[in-house]
Short mmCIF file of C-alpha atoms in Angstrom, two decimals:
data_model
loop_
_atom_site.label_atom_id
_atom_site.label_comp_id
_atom_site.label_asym_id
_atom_site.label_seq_id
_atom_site.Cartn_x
_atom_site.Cartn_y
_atom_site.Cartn_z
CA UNK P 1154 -3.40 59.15 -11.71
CA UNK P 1155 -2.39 58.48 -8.23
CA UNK P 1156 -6.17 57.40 -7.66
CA UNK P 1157 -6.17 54.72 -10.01
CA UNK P 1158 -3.37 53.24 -8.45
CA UNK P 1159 -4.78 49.36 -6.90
CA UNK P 1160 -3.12 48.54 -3.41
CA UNK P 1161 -1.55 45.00 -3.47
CA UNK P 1162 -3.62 42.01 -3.05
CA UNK P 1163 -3.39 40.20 0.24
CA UNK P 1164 -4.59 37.25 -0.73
CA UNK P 1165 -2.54 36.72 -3.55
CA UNK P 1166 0.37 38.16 -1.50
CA UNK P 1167 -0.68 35.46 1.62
CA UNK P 1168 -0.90 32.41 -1.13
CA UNK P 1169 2.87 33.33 -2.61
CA UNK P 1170 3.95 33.41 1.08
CA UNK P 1171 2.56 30.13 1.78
CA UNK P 1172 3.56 28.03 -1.46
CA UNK P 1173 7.03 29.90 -0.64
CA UNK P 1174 6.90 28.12 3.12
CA UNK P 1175 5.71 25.09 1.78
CA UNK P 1176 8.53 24.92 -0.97
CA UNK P 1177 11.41 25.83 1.90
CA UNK P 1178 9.68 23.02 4.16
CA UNK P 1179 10.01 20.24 1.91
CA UNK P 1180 13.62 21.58 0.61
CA UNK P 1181 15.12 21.64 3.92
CA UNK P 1182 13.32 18.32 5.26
CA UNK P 1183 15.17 16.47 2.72
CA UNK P 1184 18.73 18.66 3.30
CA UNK P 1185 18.32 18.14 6.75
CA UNK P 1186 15.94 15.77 7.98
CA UNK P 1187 12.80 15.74 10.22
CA UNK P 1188 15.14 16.17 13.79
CA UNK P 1189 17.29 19.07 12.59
CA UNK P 1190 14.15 21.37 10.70
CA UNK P 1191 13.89 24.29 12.10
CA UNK P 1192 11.20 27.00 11.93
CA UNK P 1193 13.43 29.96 11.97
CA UNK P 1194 15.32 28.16 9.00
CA UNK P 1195 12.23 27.89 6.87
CA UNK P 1196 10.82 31.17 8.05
CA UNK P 1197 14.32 32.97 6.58
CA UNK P 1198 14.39 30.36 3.33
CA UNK P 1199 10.96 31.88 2.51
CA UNK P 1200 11.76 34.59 2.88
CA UNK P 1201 8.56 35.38 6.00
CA UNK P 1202 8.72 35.80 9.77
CA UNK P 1203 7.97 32.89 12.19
CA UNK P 1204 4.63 34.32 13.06
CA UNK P 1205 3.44 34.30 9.87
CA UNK P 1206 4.36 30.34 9.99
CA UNK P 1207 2.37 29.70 13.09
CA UNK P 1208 -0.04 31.92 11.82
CA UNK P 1209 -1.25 28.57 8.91
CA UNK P 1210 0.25 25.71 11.25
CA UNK P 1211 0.19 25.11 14.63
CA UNK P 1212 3.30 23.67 14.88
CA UNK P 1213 5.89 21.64 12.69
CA UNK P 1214 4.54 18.30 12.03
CA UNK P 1215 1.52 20.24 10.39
CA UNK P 1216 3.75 22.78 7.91
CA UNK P 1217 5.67 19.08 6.92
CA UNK P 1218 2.58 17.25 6.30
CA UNK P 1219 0.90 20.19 4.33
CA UNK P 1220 3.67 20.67 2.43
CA UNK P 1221 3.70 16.64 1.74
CA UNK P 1222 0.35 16.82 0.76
CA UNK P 1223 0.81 19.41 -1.60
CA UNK P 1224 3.51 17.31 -2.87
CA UNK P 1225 2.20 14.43 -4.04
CA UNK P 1226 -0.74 16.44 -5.16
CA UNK P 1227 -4.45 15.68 -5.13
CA UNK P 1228 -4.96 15.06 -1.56
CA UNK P 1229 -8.59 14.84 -0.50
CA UNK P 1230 -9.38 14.19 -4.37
CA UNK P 1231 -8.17 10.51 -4.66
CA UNK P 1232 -9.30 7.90 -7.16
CA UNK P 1233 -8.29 4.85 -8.48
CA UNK P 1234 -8.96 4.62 -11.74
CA UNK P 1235 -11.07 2.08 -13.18
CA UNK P 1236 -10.93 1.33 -16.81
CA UNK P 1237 -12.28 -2.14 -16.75
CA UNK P 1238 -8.98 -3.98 -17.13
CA UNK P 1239 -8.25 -4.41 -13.27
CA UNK P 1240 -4.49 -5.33 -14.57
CA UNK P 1241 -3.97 -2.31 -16.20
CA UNK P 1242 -5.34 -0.21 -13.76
CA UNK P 1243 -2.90 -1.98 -10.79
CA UNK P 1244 -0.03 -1.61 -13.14
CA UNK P 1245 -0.80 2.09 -13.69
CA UNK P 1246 -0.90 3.27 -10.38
CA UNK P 1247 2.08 0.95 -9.32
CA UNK P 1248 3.75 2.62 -11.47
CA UNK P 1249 2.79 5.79 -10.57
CA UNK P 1250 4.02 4.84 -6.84
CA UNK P 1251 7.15 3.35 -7.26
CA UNK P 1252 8.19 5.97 -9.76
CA UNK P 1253 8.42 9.41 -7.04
CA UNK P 1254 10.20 6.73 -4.36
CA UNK P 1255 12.99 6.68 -6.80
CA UNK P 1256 12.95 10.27 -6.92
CA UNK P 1257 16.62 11.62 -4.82
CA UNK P 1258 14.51 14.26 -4.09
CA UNK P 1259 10.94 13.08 -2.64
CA UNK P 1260 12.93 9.87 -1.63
CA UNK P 1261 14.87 11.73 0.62
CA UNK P 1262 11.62 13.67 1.92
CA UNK P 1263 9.55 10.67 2.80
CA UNK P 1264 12.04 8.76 4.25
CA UNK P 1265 12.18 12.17 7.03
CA UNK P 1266 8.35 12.51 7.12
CA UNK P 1267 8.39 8.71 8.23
CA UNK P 1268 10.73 9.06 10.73
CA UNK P 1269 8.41 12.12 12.01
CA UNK P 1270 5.83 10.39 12.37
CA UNK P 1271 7.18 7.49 14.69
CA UNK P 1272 7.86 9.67 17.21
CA UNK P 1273 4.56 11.80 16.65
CA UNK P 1274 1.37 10.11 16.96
CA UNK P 1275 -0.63 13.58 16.09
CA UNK P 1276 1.36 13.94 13.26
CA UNK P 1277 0.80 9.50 12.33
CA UNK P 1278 -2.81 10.53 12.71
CA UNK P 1279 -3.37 12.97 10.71
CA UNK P 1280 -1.31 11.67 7.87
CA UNK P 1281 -3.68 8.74 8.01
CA UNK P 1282 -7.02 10.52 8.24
CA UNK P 1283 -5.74 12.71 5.54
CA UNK P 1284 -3.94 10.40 2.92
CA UNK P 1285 -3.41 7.08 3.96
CA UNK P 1286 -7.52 6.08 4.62
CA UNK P 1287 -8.79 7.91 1.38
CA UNK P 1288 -6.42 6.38 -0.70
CA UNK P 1289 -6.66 2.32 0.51
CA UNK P 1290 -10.16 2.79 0.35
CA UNK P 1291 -10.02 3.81 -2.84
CA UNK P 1292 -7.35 0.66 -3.66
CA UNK P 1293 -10.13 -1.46 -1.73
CA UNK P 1294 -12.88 -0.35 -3.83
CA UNK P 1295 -11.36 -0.94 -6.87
CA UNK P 1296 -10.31 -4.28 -6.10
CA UNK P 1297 -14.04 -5.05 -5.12
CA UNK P 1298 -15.26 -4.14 -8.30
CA UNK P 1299 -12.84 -6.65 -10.23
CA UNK P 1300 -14.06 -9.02 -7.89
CA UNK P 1301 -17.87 -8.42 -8.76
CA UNK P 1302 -16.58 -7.76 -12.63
CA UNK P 1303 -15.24 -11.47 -12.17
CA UNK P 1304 -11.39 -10.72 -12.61
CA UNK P 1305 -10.01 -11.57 -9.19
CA UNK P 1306 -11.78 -14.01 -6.16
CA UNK P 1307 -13.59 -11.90 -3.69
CA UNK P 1308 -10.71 -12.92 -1.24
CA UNK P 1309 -9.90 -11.11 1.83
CA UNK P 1310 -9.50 -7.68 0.11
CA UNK P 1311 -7.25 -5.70 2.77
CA UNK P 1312 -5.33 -8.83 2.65
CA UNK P 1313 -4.99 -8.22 -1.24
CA UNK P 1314 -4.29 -4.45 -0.47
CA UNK P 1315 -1.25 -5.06 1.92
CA UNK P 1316 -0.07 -7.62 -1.00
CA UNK P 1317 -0.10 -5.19 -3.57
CA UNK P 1318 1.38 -2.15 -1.37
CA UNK P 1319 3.36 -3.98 0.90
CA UNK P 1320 5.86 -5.32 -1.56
CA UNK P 1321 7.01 -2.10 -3.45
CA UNK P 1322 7.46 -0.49 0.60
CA UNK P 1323 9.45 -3.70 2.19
CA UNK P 1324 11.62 -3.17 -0.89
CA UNK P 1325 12.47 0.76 -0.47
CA UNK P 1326 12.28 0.90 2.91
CA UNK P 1327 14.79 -1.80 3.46
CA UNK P 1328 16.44 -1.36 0.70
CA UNK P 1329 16.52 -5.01 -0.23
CA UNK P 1330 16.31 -4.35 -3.98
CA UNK P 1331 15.91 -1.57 -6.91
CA UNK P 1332 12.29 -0.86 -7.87
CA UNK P 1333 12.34 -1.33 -11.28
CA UNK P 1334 9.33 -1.50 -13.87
CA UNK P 1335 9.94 -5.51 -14.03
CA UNK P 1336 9.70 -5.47 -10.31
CA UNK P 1337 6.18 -3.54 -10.57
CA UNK P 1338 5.06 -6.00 -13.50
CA UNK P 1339 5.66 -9.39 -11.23
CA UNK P 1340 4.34 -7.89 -7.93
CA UNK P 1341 0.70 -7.22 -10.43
CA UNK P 1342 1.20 -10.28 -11.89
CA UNK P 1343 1.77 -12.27 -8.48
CA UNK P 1344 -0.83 -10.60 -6.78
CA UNK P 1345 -3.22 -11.66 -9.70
CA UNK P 1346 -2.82 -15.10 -10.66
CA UNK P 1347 -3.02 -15.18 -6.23
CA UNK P 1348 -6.33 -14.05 -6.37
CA UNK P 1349 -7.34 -15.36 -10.20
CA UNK P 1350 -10.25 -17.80 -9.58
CA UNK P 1351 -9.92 -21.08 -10.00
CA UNK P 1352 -5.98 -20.24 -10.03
CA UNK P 1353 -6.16 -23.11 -7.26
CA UNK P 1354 -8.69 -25.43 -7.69
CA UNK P 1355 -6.84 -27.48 -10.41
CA UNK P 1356 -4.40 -28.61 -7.68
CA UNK P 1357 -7.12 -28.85 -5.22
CA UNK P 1358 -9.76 -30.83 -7.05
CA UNK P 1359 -6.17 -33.12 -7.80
CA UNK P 1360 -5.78 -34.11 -4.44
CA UNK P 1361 -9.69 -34.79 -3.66
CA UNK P 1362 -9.83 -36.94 -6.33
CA UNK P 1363 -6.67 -38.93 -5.16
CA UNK P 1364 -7.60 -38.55 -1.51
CA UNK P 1365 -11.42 -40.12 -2.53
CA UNK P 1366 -9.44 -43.12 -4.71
CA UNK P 1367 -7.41 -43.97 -1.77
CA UNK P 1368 -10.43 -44.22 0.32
CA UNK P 1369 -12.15 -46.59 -1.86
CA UNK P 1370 -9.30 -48.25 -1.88
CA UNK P 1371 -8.72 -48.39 1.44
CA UNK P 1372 -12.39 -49.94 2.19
CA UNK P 1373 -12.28 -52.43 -1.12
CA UNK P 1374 -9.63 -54.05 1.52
CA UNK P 1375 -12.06 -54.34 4.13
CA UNK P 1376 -10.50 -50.73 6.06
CA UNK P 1377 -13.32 -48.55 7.67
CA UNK P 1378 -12.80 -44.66 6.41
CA UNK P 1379 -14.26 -41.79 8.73
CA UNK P 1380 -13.29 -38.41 8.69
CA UNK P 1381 -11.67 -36.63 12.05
CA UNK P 1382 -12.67 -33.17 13.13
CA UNK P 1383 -10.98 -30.99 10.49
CA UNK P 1384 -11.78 -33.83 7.33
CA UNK P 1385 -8.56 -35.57 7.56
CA UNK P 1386 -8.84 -39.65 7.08
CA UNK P 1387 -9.00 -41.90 10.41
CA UNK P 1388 -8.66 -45.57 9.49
CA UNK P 1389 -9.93 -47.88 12.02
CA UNK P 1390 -9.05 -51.73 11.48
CA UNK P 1391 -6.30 -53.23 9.87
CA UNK P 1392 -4.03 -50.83 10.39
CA UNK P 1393 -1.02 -52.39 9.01
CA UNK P 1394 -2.59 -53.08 5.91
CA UNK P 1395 -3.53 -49.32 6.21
CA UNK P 1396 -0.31 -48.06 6.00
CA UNK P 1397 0.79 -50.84 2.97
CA UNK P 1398 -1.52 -49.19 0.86
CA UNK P 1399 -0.26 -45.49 1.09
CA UNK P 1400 1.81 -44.15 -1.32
CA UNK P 1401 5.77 -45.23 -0.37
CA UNK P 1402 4.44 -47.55 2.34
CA UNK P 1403 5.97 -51.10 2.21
#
């Protein structure tokens, strides 16, 4: 009987103490913040010595992004997804990112890991290289395709990016405002109707018309019209009368 008896299985034994250092990391970031985490502290929550810590991460700012990473799930897998409504899709994932920053929990966890990282530039690196890149690429390429789809101008597409991100993070990290679902809807709908096309050219074609009229207007009285370096209207001769004719002028 004794034979039959299987040891315990390391690996399974290693992954339970890693998920357990992991779970103690991201508890005690947000009880105590970035500054105040200790190893020993999440070495005794979990229940494992310190060398089995150092053992998976080099040092702190690794175990706290890891165990960020494993928070928010996916990491290295990300996609944006693309259902062919490019309104929908922003809306969804919007949603999907204000949502956890409301969270007292994560809140209070990636408000720490930012602080880490301005005062680690390994630790701002890798958070980039390992989340940050993969995921605005992803936002990028999405956007690109409603711009070959026709939904949305092919504009200047970071630009678009930063729109669409930047709004939701002024808000929470400043604190300026809750982050509702109607806040979500109008930064979408903003950042759509600013890169609609034609969302515009009404206005624009408006004031090429009028600016054309008061040109031929402008020459019916005997004014010569030229155009200076950057298309704005030079008159040259009768400059008085010039300045009767403009809109207001007396």
């Amino acid at each position: 009987m004794a034979g039959n008896v299987k040891s315990p299985d390391p690996t399974r034994r290693s992954e339970r103490s890693r998920q357990a250092i992991l779970t103690a990391t991201t508890e005690l970031l947000g009880e105590v913040g970035y500054p105040k985490l200790a190893v020993e502290a999440i070495a005794s929550r979990a229940g494992v010595g310190k060398q089995t810590i150092y053992r998976w991460w080099p040092d702190k700012g690794a175990l706290v992004l890891d165990a960020y990473l494993t928070l928010v799930q996916g990491a290295g897998e990300l996609t944006f997804p693309d259902t062919g409504d490019l309104a929908a899709d922003l809306r969804t994932v919007l949603r999907s990112t204000v949502d956890p920053l409301t969270e007292k929990g994560y809140e209070a966890y990636y408000r720490a890991l930012l602080t880490a990282i301005q005062g680690d530039v390994k630790l701002s690196a890798e958070l980039d290289e390992r989340l940050m890149k993969p995921w605005l690429e992803a936002t990028r390429a999405r956007f690109r395709t409603g711009a070959e789809a026709g939904q949305i101008d092919g504009v200047d597409i970071d630009a678009a990016v930063d729109l669409y991100y930047g709004a939701v993070y002024y808000r929470w990290l400043l604190r300026t405002g809750p982050l509702t679902e109607e806040f979500g809807e109008s930064v979408v709908r903003l950042v759509l109707r600013a890169l609609t096309p034609g969302s515009g050219s009404g206005r624009h074609k408006r004031q090429v018309d009028v600016a054309a009229g008061f040109d031929q207007t402008l020459e019916s009285h005997g004014v010569d019209v030229v155009l200076d370096g950057v298309g704005e209207p030079v008159e040259h001769a009768l400059p008085q009368r010039a300045e009767s004719l403009r809109p207001g002028g007396r």
